[in-house]
CSV table of C-alpha atoms and ligand atoms in Angstrom, one decimal:
chain,number,residue,atom,x,y,z
T,1,MET,CA,-13.0,22.9,10.9
T,2,ILE,CA,-9.9,24.7,12.2
T,3,SER,CA,-7.9,26.4,9.4
T,4,ASP,CA,-4.5,25.1,8.6
T,5,ASP,CA,-3.1,28.5,9.5
T,6,ILE,CA,-4.4,28.3,13.1
T,7,ARG,CA,-3.6,24.6,13.4
T,8,SER,CA,0.0,25.2,12.5
T,9,GLN,CA,0.4,27.4,15.5
T,10,TYR,CA,-0.2,24.5,17.8
T,11,THR,CA,2.0,21.5,18.8
T,12,VAL,CA,0.0,18.3,19.1
T,13,THR,CA,1.3,15.8,21.7
T,14,VAL,CA,0.0,12.3,22.0
T,15,GLY,CA,0.9,9.4,24.4
T,16,ILE,CA,-0.8,6.0,24.2
T,17,GLU,CA,-1.5,3.4,26.8
T,18,CYS,CA,-2.3,0.0,25.4
T,19,HIS,CA,-3.8,-3.0,27.2
T,20,VAL,CA,-2.7,-6.2,25.6
T,21,GLN,CA,-4.4,-9.5,26.6
T,22,LEU,CA,-1.8,-12.1,27.2
T,23,LYS,CA,-2.6,-15.5,25.7
T,24,THR,CA,-2.5,-17.7,28.6
T,25,LYS,CA,-4.9,-20.7,29.2
T,26,THR,CA,-5.9,-19.5,32.7
T,27,LYS,CA,-6.2,-16.2,34.4
T,28,LEU,CA,-3.4,-14.2,36.0
T,29,PHE,CA,-4.0,-15.4,39.6
T,30,SER,CA,-6.6,-18.2,39.3
T,31,GLY,CA,-7.0,-21.4,37.4
T,32,ALA,CA,-10.2,-20.3,35.7
T,33,ASP,CA,-10.3,-20.4,31.9
T,34,ASN,CA,-9.0,-17.2,30.2
T,35,ASP,CA,-11.1,-17.4,27.0
T,36,ALA,CA,-14.2,-15.4,27.8
T,37,ARG,CA,-15.2,-14.8,24.2
T,38,GLU,CA,-18.4,-16.8,23.8
T,39,ALA,CA,-18.9,-18.1,27.4
T,40,VAL,CA,-22.1,-17.8,29.4
T,41,PRO,CA,-21.7,-15.0,32.0
T,42,ASN,CA,-20.0,-15.9,35.3
T,43,THR,CA,-19.1,-19.4,34.2
T,44,LEU,CA,-15.3,-18.8,34.0
T,45,VAL,CA,-14.9,-17.8,37.6
T,46,ASN,CA,-13.7,-19.3,40.9
T,47,HIS,CA,-13.2,-18.2,44.5
T,48,ILE,CA,-10.3,-16.0,43.6
T,49,ASP,CA,-12.1,-14.2,40.8
T,50,PHE,CA,-15.0,-13.6,43.1
T,51,GLY,CA,-12.6,-12.1,45.7
T,52,LEU,CA,-13.9,-14.4,48.5
T,53,PRO,CA,-12.4,-13.8,51.9
T,54,GLY,CA,-9.3,-15.9,52.5
T,55,ALA,CA,-8.8,-16.8,48.8
T,56,LEU,CA,-5.1,-16.4,47.9
T,57,PRO,CA,-3.9,-15.4,44.4
T,58,VAL,CA,-1.3,-17.6,42.7
T,59,LEU,CA,0.7,-16.0,39.9
T,60,ASN,CA,0.5,-17.6,36.5
T,61,GLU,CA,4.0,-18.4,35.3
T,62,LYS,CA,3.0,-18.3,31.7
T,63,ALA,CA,2.0,-14.6,32.0
T,64,VAL,CA,5.5,-13.8,33.2
T,65,GLU,CA,7.0,-15.6,30.3
T,66,LEU,CA,4.8,-13.7,27.8
T,67,ALA,CA,5.5,-10.4,29.4
T,68,SER,CA,9.2,-11.2,29.2
T,69,GLN,CA,8.8,-11.9,25.5
T,70,ALA,CA,6.9,-8.6,25.1
T,71,ALA,CA,9.9,-6.8,26.7
T,72,PHE,CA,12.1,-8.0,23.8
T,73,ALA,CA,9.5,-7.1,21.3
T,74,LEU,CA,9.6,-3.6,22.8
T,75,GLY,CA,13.4,-3.4,22.3
T,76,THR,CA,14.4,-4.1,25.9
T,77,GLU,CA,14.7,-6.9,28.5
T,78,PRO,CA,12.4,-7.7,31.4
T,79,GLN,CA,13.3,-6.3,34.7
T,80,ARG,CA,15.0,-8.8,37.0
T,81,PHE,CA,12.9,-7.6,39.9
T,82,SER,CA,9.2,-6.6,39.7
T,83,LYS,CA,6.2,-6.9,42.0
T,84,PHE,CA,2.5,-6.4,42.3
T,85,ASP,CA,0.5,-3.5,44.0
T,86,ARG,CA,-3.1,-2.9,44.8
T,87,LYS,CA,-4.9,0.0,43.1
T,88,HIS,CA,-8.1,0.8,45.0
T,89,TYR,CA,-11.4,1.8,43.4
T,90,PHE,CA,-14.9,0.8,43.9
T,91,TYR,CA,-17.0,-0.5,41.1
T,92,PRO,CA,-19.4,-3.5,41.0
T,93,ASP,CA,-17.3,-5.4,38.5
T,94,LEU,CA,-14.2,-5.3,40.8
T,95,PRO,CA,-15.1,-7.7,43.7
T,96,LEU,CA,-11.8,-7.3,45.6
T,97,GLY,CA,-12.3,-3.5,45.8
T,98,TYR,CA,-8.8,-3.1,44.2
T,99,GLN,CA,-7.1,-4.1,41.0
T,100,ILE,CA,-3.9,-6.1,41.2
T,101,THR,CA,-1.4,-4.2,39.0
T,102,GLN,CA,2.3,-3.2,39.0
T,103,PHE,CA,2.8,0.4,40.1
T,104,TYR,CA,6.1,0.8,41.8
T,105,ASP,CA,8.2,-1.9,40.1
T,106,PRO,CA,6.8,-2.9,36.7
T,107,ILE,CA,8.2,-5.8,34.7
T,108,ILE,CA,9.2,-3.6,31.8
T,109,LYS,CA,11.0,-0.2,31.9
T,110,ASP,CA,12.2,1.9,29.0
T,111,GLY,CA,12.3,0.3,25.5
T,112,SER,CA,11.2,1.8,22.2
T,113,VAL,CA,9.2,1.1,19.1
T,114,THR,CA,10.5,2.3,15.7
T,115,PHE,CA,8.4,2.2,12.6
T,116,THR,CA,8.3,3.8,9.1
T,117,LEU,CA,5.7,6.4,8.3
T,118,ASP,CA,5.5,7.9,4.8
T,119,GLY,CA,9.1,6.7,4.1
T,120,GLU,CA,10.5,8.2,7.3
T,121,SER,CA,11.6,6.4,10.4
T,122,LYS,CA,9.8,7.3,13.7
T,123,THR,CA,10.7,6.2,17.2
T,124,VAL,CA,8.3,6.2,20.2
T,125,ARG,CA,9.9,5.6,23.5
T,126,ILE,CA,8.2,3.2,26.0
T,127,HIS,CA,8.0,4.6,29.5
T,128,GLU,CA,7.1,1.2,31.1
T,129,ALA,CA,4.8,-1.8,30.8
T,130,HIS,CA,3.2,-3.6,33.7
T,131,MET,CA,1.1,-6.7,34.2
T,132,GLU,CA,-2.3,-6.4,35.7
T,133,ALA,CA,-5.6,-8.3,36.2
T,134,ASP,CA,-8.6,-7.1,34.1
T,135,ALA,CA,-11.9,-6.2,35.8
T,136,GLY,CA,-15.2,-7.8,35.0
T,137,LYS,CA,-17.8,-6.3,32.7
T,138,SER,CA,-20.9,-4.3,33.7
T,139,THR,CA,-23.9,-4.0,31.4
T,140,HIS,CA,-26.8,-1.7,31.9
T,141,PRO,CA,-29.9,-3.1,30.2
T,142,ALA,CA,-32.0,-0.3,28.6
T,143,GLY,CA,-34.9,0.7,30.8
T,144,ALA,CA,-34.0,-1.7,33.6
T,145,ASP,CA,-33.5,-0.5,37.2
T,146,TYR,CA,-30.5,-2.8,37.7
T,147,SER,CA,-27.1,-3.5,36.2
T,148,LEU,CA,-25.6,-6.9,35.2
T,149,VAL,CA,-22.1,-8.0,36.2
T,150,ASP,CA,-20.2,-10.6,34.3
T,151,LEU,CA,-16.9,-11.7,36.0
T,152,ASN,CA,-15.6,-13.9,33.2
T,153,ARG,CA,-13.0,-11.3,32.3
T,154,ALA,CA,-12.1,-10.6,35.9
T,155,GLY,CA,-8.5,-11.7,36.4
T,156,THR,CA,-7.7,-11.9,32.7
T,157,PRO,CA,-3.9,-11.2,32.4
T,158,LEU,CA,-3.1,-7.9,30.7
T,159,LEU,CA,0.1,-6.1,29.8
T,160,GLU,CA,-0.4,-2.3,29.9
T,161,ILE,CA,2.2,-0.6,27.7
T,162,VAL,CA,2.7,3.0,28.4
T,163,SER,CA,4.4,5.2,25.8
T,164,GLU,CA,6.2,8.5,26.3
T,165,PRO,CA,4.3,11.4,24.7
T,166,ASP,CA,6.4,11.1,21.6
T,167,MET,CA,3.7,11.3,18.9
T,168,HIS,CA,2.7,14.6,17.3
T,169,SER,CA,-0.1,13.7,14.9
T,170,ALA,CA,-3.0,11.4,14.3
T,171,ALA,CA,-1.0,9.5,11.7
T,172,GLU,CA,1.9,8.9,14.1
T,173,ALA,CA,-0.6,7.6,16.7
T,174,LYS,CA,-2.1,5.2,14.2
T,175,GLY,CA,1.4,4.1,13.0
T,176,TYR,CA,2.5,3.4,16.5
T,177,ALA,CA,-0.7,1.4,17.3
T,178,ARG,CA,-0.2,-0.7,14.2
T,179,GLU,CA,3.4,-1.4,14.9
T,180,LEU,CA,2.6,-2.4,18.5
T,181,TYR,CA,-0.1,-4.7,17.2
T,182,LEU,CA,2.3,-6.4,14.8
T,183,ARG,CA,5.0,-6.8,17.4
T,184,MET,CA,2.7,-8.4,19.9
T,185,ARG,CA,1.4,-10.8,17.3
T,186,TYR,CA,4.9,-11.7,16.0
T,187,ALA,CA,6.2,-12.1,19.5
T,188,GLU,CA,3.3,-14.5,20.1
T,189,VAL,CA,2.4,-12.6,23.3
T,190,SER,CA,-1.3,-12.1,22.4
T,191,ASP,CA,-3.8,-13.2,19.9
T,192,ALA,CA,-4.2,-9.5,19.4
T,193,ASN,CA,-7.7,-9.9,18.0
T,194,LEU,CA,-9.0,-6.4,17.9
T,195,TYR,CA,-12.6,-7.5,17.4
T,196,TYR,CA,-12.6,-9.3,20.8
T,197,GLY,CA,-10.8,-6.4,22.5
T,198,ASN,CA,-7.5,-8.3,22.9
T,199,MET,CA,-5.8,-4.9,22.4
T,200,ARG,CA,-7.3,-1.7,23.5
T,201,PHE,CA,-5.8,1.7,23.1
T,202,ASP,CA,-6.2,4.8,25.4
T,203,VAL,CA,-5.0,8.0,23.7
T,204,ASN,CA,-3.8,11.0,25.7
T,205,VAL,CA,-4.0,14.2,23.6
T,206,SER,CA,-3.1,17.8,24.3
T,207,VAL,CA,-2.4,20.8,22.2
T,208,SER,CA,-0.2,23.9,23.0
T,209,LYS,CA,1.1,27.1,21.5
T,210,THR,CA,4.0,27.2,23.9
T,211,ALA,CA,6.8,24.9,25.0
T,212,GLU,CA,4.6,23.9,28.0
T,213,LEU,CA,2.3,21.0,27.5
T,214,GLY,CA,-1.4,21.8,27.3
T,215,LYS,CA,-4.1,20.1,29.5
T,216,ARG,CA,-4.7,16.6,28.2
T,217,THR,CA,-7.7,14.4,27.7
T,218,GLU,CA,-7.6,10.6,27.7
T,219,THR,CA,-10.0,8.8,25.3
T,220,LYS,CA,-10.3,5.2,26.4
T,221,ASN,CA,-10.9,1.8,24.9
T,222,LEU,CA,-10.3,2.3,21.2
T,223,ASN,CA,-10.1,-1.0,19.5
T,224,SER,CA,-9.0,-0.3,15.9
T,225,PHE,CA,-6.2,1.7,14.3
T,226,ARG,CA,-8.7,3.8,12.5
T,227,SER,CA,-10.5,4.8,15.7
T,228,VAL,CA,-7.1,5.7,17.3
T,229,GLU,CA,-6.5,8.0,14.3
T,230,ARG,CA,-10.0,9.5,14.3
T,231,ALA,CA,-10.1,10.1,18.1
T,232,VAL,CA,-6.8,11.9,18.0
T,233,GLU,CA,-7.9,14.0,15.1
T,234,TYR,CA,-11.2,14.8,16.8
T,235,GLU,CA,-9.6,15.8,20.1
T,236,VAL,CA,-7.1,18.1,18.3
T,237,GLU,CA,-9.9,19.9,16.5
T,238,ARG,CA,-12.0,20.1,19.6
T,239,GLN,CA,-9.2,21.4,21.9
T,240,ILE,CA,-7.9,24.0,19.5
T,241,GLY,CA,-11.5,25.1,18.9
T,242,LEU,CA,-12.0,25.6,22.7
T,243,LEU,CA,-8.7,27.5,23.1
T,244,GLU,CA,-9.3,29.7,20.1
T,245,GLN,CA,-12.6,30.7,21.7
T,246,GLY,CA,-10.8,31.6,24.9
T,247,GLU,CA,-12.1,28.6,26.8
T,248,THR,CA,-10.1,25.9,28.6
T,249,VAL,CA,-9.6,22.2,28.0
T,250,VAL,CA,-10.8,20.1,31.0
T,251,GLN,CA,-8.5,17.3,32.0
T,252,GLU,CA,-10.8,14.3,31.8
T,253,THR,CA,-11.5,10.8,30.6
T,254,ARG,CA,-13.5,10.6,27.4
T,255,GLY,CA,-15.2,7.8,25.5
T,256,TRP,CA,-15.3,7.2,21.8
T,257,ASP,CA,-18.7,7.2,20.0
T,258,ASP,CA,-18.0,5.1,17.0
T,259,ALA,CA,-21.3,5.7,15.3
T,260,GLY,CA,-21.0,9.5,15.7
T,261,GLN,CA,-17.2,9.4,15.1
T,262,LYS,CA,-16.6,11.7,18.1
T,263,THR,CA,-15.4,11.7,21.7
T,264,PHE,CA,-17.6,12.4,24.7
T,265,SER,CA,-16.9,13.4,28.3
T,266,GLN,CA,-17.1,10.5,30.8
T,267,ARG,CA,-15.6,11.6,34.1
T,268,SER,CA,-12.9,13.8,35.5
T,269,LYS,CA,-9.5,12.3,35.6
T,270,GLU,CA,-8.3,10.8,38.9
T,271,ASP,CA,-4.9,11.6,40.3
T,272,SER,CA,-2.9,8.6,41.3
T,273,TYR,CA,-3.0,9.4,45.0
T,274,GLU,CA,-6.7,8.7,44.9
T,275,TYR,CA,-6.0,5.1,44.1
T,276,ARG,CA,-4.2,4.6,47.4
T,277,TYR,CA,-1.6,2.3,45.8
T,278,MET,CA,0.1,-0.2,48.2
T,279,PRO,CA,2.2,-3.3,47.7
T,280,ASP,CA,0.1,-6.5,47.5
T,281,PRO,CA,1.2,-8.5,50.6
T,282,ASP,CA,-0.3,-11.7,49.2
T,283,ILE,CA,1.9,-12.0,46.1
T,284,PRO,CA,5.7,-12.5,46.3
T,285,PRO,CA,7.9,-10.4,44.0
T,286,ILE,CA,8.9,-11.7,40.6
T,287,VAL,CA,12.7,-12.3,40.5
T,288,LEU,CA,14.1,-13.4,37.1
T,289,SER,CA,17.5,-14.9,36.8
T,290,ASP,CA,19.9,-14.0,34.0
T,291,GLU,CA,19.6,-17.5,32.8
T,292,TYR,CA,15.8,-17.2,32.6
T,293,VAL,CA,16.1,-14.0,30.6
T,294,ALA,CA,18.8,-15.4,28.3
T,295,ASN,CA,16.5,-18.4,27.6
T,296,ILE,CA,13.6,-16.1,26.6
T,297,ALA,CA,16.0,-14.2,24.3
T,298,ALA,CA,17.2,-17.4,22.7
T,299,ASN,CA,13.7,-18.6,21.9
T,300,MET,CA,12.2,-15.3,20.7
T,301,PRO,CA,10.2,-15.6,17.5
T,302,GLU,CA,11.3,-13.4,14.6
T,303,LEU,CA,9.9,-9.9,14.9
T,304,PRO,CA,8.5,-7.8,12.0
T,305,ASP,CA,11.8,-6.0,11.3
T,306,ALA,CA,13.6,-9.2,10.7
T,307,TYR,CA,11.0,-10.1,8.0
T,308,ARG,CA,11.1,-6.5,6.6
T,309,GLU,CA,14.9,-6.9,6.0
T,310,LYS,CA,14.5,-10.3,4.5
T,311,PHE,CA,11.7,-9.2,2.1
T,312,ALA,CA,13.6,-6.0,1.1
T,313,ALA,CA,16.7,-8.1,0.3
T,314,MET,CA,14.4,-10.3,-1.8
T,315,GLY,CA,13.7,-7.3,-4.0
T,316,LEU,CA,10.1,-6.5,-2.9
T,317,ASP,CA,9.1,-2.8,-2.9
T,318,ALA,CA,8.3,-1.1,0.4
T,319,LYS,CA,4.5,-1.3,0.0
T,320,THR,CA,4.6,-5.0,-0.8
T,321,VAL,CA,6.9,-5.7,2.1
T,322,GLU,CA,4.4,-4.0,4.5
T,323,ASP,CA,1.5,-6.0,2.9
T,324,VAL,CA,3.3,-9.3,3.5
T,325,VAL,CA,4.3,-8.3,7.0
T,326,ALA,CA,0.7,-7.3,7.9
T,327,GLU,CA,-0.1,-11.0,8.4
T,328,PRO,CA,2.4,-13.1,10.3
T,329,ALA,CA,1.3,-16.4,8.8
T,330,THR,CA,1.9,-15.0,5.3
T,331,ALA,CA,5.2,-13.5,6.3
T,332,LYS,CA,6.4,-16.8,7.8
T,333,LEU,CA,5.4,-18.7,4.7
T,334,VAL,CA,7.1,-16.3,2.3
T,335,GLY,CA,10.2,-16.1,4.5
T,336,GLU,CA,10.5,-19.9,4.6
T,337,VAL,CA,10.0,-20.2,0.8
T,338,TYR,CA,12.8,-17.6,0.4
T,339,ASP,CA,15.2,-19.4,2.8
T,340,ASP,CA,14.6,-22.8,1.1
T,341,ALA,CA,14.2,-21.9,-2.6
T,342,GLY,CA,15.3,-18.3,-3.2
T,343,SER,CA,13.7,-15.1,-4.3
T,344,ALA,CA,12.0,-16.1,-7.5
T,345,HIS,CA,9.8,-18.6,-5.8
T,346,ALA,CA,9.4,-16.4,-2.8
T,347,LYS,CA,8.2,-13.5,-4.9
T,348,ARG,CA,5.7,-15.7,-6.6
T,349,ALA,CA,4.5,-17.0,-3.2
T,350,ALA,CA,4.1,-13.4,-1.9
T,351,PHE,CA,2.1,-12.4,-4.9
T,352,TRP,CA,-0.2,-15.4,-4.5
T,353,LEU,CA,-0.7,-15.1,-0.8
T,354,LEU,CA,-1.4,-11.3,-0.8
T,355,LYS,CA,-5.0,-10.4,-0.8
T,356,PRO,CA,-6.0,-6.8,-0.6
T,357,GLN,CA,-5.3,-6.0,3.1
T,358,SER,CA,-8.0,-4.4,5.1
T,359,ASP,CA,-6.9,-1.4,6.9
T,360,GLY,CA,-6.6,-2.2,10.6
T,361,SER,CA,-7.1,-5.9,10.2
T,362,ASP,CA,-9.9,-5.5,12.6
T,363,ASP,CA,-12.4,-7.7,10.9
T,364,ALA,CA,-12.3,-11.0,12.9
T,365,ASP,CA,-13.7,-13.1,10.0
T,366,GLU,CA,-10.9,-11.9,7.7
T,367,VAL,CA,-8.3,-12.7,10.3
T,368,GLU,CA,-9.7,-16.3,10.6
T,369,ALA,CA,-9.9,-16.7,6.8
T,370,LYS,CA,-6.3,-15.8,6.3
T,371,GLU,CA,-5.1,-18.5,8.7
T,372,VAL,CA,-3.7,-21.1,6.3
T,373,LYS,CA,-2.6,-24.6,7.2
T,374,THR,CA,1.1,-24.1,7.4
T,375,SER,CA,2.6,-27.5,8.0
T,376,SER,CA,3.3,-28.6,4.4
T,377,GLN,CA,2.6,-25.3,2.6
T,378,VAL,CA,6.2,-24.2,2.2
T,379,LYS,CA,7.1,-27.3,0.3
T,380,ASN,CA,3.8,-27.1,-1.7
T,381,LEU,CA,4.3,-23.4,-2.6
T,382,ILE,CA,7.8,-24.1,-3.9
T,383,ALA,CA,6.5,-27.1,-5.9
T,384,LEU,CA,3.7,-25.0,-7.3
T,385,SER,CA,6.0,-22.1,-8.2
T,386,GLN,CA,8.4,-24.6,-9.9
T,387,MET,CA,5.5,-25.9,-12.0
T,388,VAL,CA,4.8,-22.4,-13.2
T,389,ALA,CA,8.5,-21.8,-13.9
T,390,ASP,CA,8.6,-25.1,-15.9
T,391,ASN,CA,5.5,-24.0,-17.9
T,392,MET,CA,3.6,-27.0,-16.6
T,393,LEU,CA,0.8,-24.7,-15.4
T,394,SER,CA,-0.6,-21.5,-16.7
T,395,SER,CA,-0.8,-18.6,-14.2
T,396,THR,CA,-4.6,-18.9,-14.2
T,397,ALA,CA,-4.4,-22.6,-13.5
T,398,ALA,CA,-1.9,-22.0,-10.8
T,399,LYS,CA,-4.3,-19.7,-8.9
T,400,GLU,CA,-6.9,-22.4,-9.1
T,401,VAL,CA,-4.5,-25.0,-7.7
T,402,LEU,CA,-3.4,-22.5,-5.0
T,403,ASP,CA,-6.9,-22.0,-3.7
T,404,THR,CA,-7.4,-25.8,-3.2
T,405,MET,CA,-3.9,-26.3,-1.9
T,406,LEU,CA,-4.2,-23.6,0.8
T,407,LYS,CA,-7.5,-25.1,2.0
T,408,THR,CA,-6.5,-28.8,2.0
T,409,GLY,CA,-2.7,-28.7,2.2
T,410,GLU,CA,-2.5,-31.3,-0.6
T,411,ASP,CA,0.3,-31.6,-3.1
T,412,PRO,CA,-0.1,-29.2,-6.0
T,413,THR,CA,0.8,-31.9,-8.6
T,414,LYS,CA,-2.0,-34.1,-7.3
T,415,ILE,CA,-4.5,-31.2,-7.4
T,416,ALA,CA,-3.5,-30.1,-10.9
T,417,GLY,CA,-3.8,-33.7,-12.1
T,418,GLU,CA,-7.2,-34.1,-10.6
T,419,LYS,CA,-8.4,-30.9,-12.0
T,420,ASN,CA,-6.9,-31.7,-15.3
T,421,LEU,CA,-5.0,-28.5,-15.4
T,422,MET,CA,-1.5,-29.6,-16.4
T,423,GLN,CA,-0.2,-28.1,-19.6
T,424,VAL,CA,1.5,-30.5,-21.9
T,425,SER,CA,5.0,-29.2,-22.1
T,426,ASP,CA,6.4,-32.6,-23.0
T,427,GLU,CA,7.9,-31.4,-26.3
T,428,GLY,CA,7.7,-34.9,-27.8
T,429,ALA,CA,4.0,-35.1,-27.2
T,430,ILE,CA,3.4,-31.6,-28.5
T,431,ALA,CA,5.7,-32.2,-31.5
T,432,GLU,CA,3.5,-35.2,-32.5
T,433,ILE,CA,0.3,-33.0,-32.4
T,434,VAL,CA,2.0,-30.2,-34.3
T,435,LYS,CA,3.2,-32.6,-37.0
T,436,GLN,CA,-0.3,-33.9,-37.4
T,437,VAL,CA,-1.8,-30.5,-37.5
T,438,LEU,CA,0.7,-29.3,-40.1
T,439,ALA,CA,0.0,-32.4,-42.2
T,440,GLU,CA,-3.8,-31.9,-42.0
T,441,ASN,CA,-3.5,-28.2,-43.0
T,442,PRO,CA,-1.0,-28.0,-45.8
T,443,LYS,CA,-2.1,-24.6,-47.0
T,444,ALA,CA,-1.8,-22.8,-43.7
T,445,ALA,CA,1.6,-24.6,-43.1
T,446,GLY,CA,2.8,-23.4,-46.5
T,447,ASP,CA,1.7,-19.8,-45.8
T,448,VAL,CA,3.7,-19.8,-42.5
T,449,GLN,CA,6.7,-21.3,-44.2
T,450,GLY,CA,6.4,-18.6,-46.9
T,451,GLY,CA,6.7,-16.0,-44.2
T,452,GLU,CA,3.0,-15.2,-43.8
T,453,MET,CA,2.6,-15.3,-40.1
T,454,LYS,CA,-1.1,-14.6,-39.9
T,455,ALA,CA,-1.8,-18.3,-40.3
T,456,ILE,CA,0.1,-19.3,-37.2
T,457,GLY,CA,-2.8,-18.3,-34.9
T,458,PHE,CA,-5.0,-20.7,-36.7
T,459,LEU,CA,-2.4,-23.5,-36.4
T,460,VAL,CA,-1.9,-22.9,-32.7
T,461,GLY,CA,-5.7,-23.0,-32.3
T,462,GLN,CA,-5.8,-26.4,-34.0
T,463,VAL,CA,-3.0,-27.7,-31.7
T,464,MET,CA,-4.9,-26.5,-28.6
T,465,LYS,CA,-8.0,-28.2,-29.8
T,466,GLN,CA,-6.2,-31.5,-30.4
T,467,SER,CA,-4.5,-31.3,-27.0
T,468,GLN,CA,-7.8,-30.3,-25.3
T,469,GLY,CA,-6.3,-26.9,-24.4
T,470,LYS,CA,-3.3,-28.2,-22.5
T,471,ALA,CA,-0.5,-27.7,-24.9
T,472,ASN,CA,1.7,-24.9,-23.6
T,473,PRO,CA,1.3,-22.2,-26.4
T,474,ARG,CA,4.9,-21.1,-26.0
T,475,SER,CA,6.4,-24.6,-26.6
T,476,GLN,CA,4.2,-25.3,-29.6
T,477,ARG,CA,4.9,-21.9,-31.3
T,478,SER,CA,8.6,-22.6,-31.2
T,479,LEU,CA,8.0,-26.1,-32.3
T,480,SER,CA,5.8,-25.2,-35.3
T,481,LYS,CA,8.4,-22.7,-36.4
T,482,SER,CA,11.2,-25.2,-36.3
T,483,ASN,CA,9.1,-27.8,-38.1
A,501,MN,MN1,-4.7,-0.4,33.1
């Protein structure tokens, strides 16, 4: 461990590159299916993905649309002119011998991402973001004298978002990664399923005692916010440790060992000239009209900040606001309940829908489980909340109704009826029972009337018994007093 004293002498600088998988049906340049999650290797491939001679790529329009939406989510607009280039390197999972990417004219330039960290606002500038085709996947079976190549992922459309080196701690790196994740999900650009690698983070870290930046390392393919934080933290400690011992930091690419919670050296870092970038002559440039861009802007889904403002106006505290915003489906529901029925109902809905949020939301099962059927749920949530406000349901009974309602999308009145959970708040019906109980228990009734309140618990118990537990205790107390 490096002491705080030594650590405080160094400035930490972090930049992040993030690959976001665009949610298209087909690949960036071929008609092959884009969902490689559970597919048998090499079944989602065609002549283009195999890089067969003479096969010509055709740009997927949907990918351009999603990248344009991403531009707005990054606080800017898509470039009116962008084009594709070839980045050459040789690896078995890259049949063309080059990756198709955007080097000279990316679709997004500039932009910024602002988020709140420990109550303070932090802005990270975006240098650029470019579209590119993913490579395939190589596996090296233990003990075998061969490697396996699966091209299902080859050609998957990615948006690589490159930040400026504006972060100065592991916490800021994690905060940025989380905000990027939220924005990509809200903008409906990507499924952003971290478990399936829909978003992968590469962190560039350097430390320096002077105004000049130190030598940086790039730790690649982190797929959770926590591993982003830990990898930065680990590199800061390692690099300061080296410098303090009079050694140097080697500029290199490193990997992340999740089991060991440490980074490890992979290969020395290439300089860009080694990739021999050149414009791809097979793909025409992308030219977007003002009208096209205006149309994207007009149809942008609401972003996290819009919801944050709405929930703060509703009177939720900062922590609860973030908890609701953490899951777009929940935020949408609560937001609609607020728009339709006001803050009392919306607060109740937020409280019901919030489960303890897992840090990083990187558990795929949890993400699936939180997906609720949304069509009729806004109406249902308002109805359920109204039932509680009207004392027709106890809060325990409301939770029970909620569970079924979220699963089935059924009307809460129907569910409460079927489960026999309705409280009898019909004052006439309760008054009848109260009258009967008072008549049957003249001594207790007399005590209460004489100001001896101990007996009231007994009387309420009797009423509950007669009503089979459904008489709203509050209504009957006031009724037995007035009787
Ligand atoms: Mn890339």
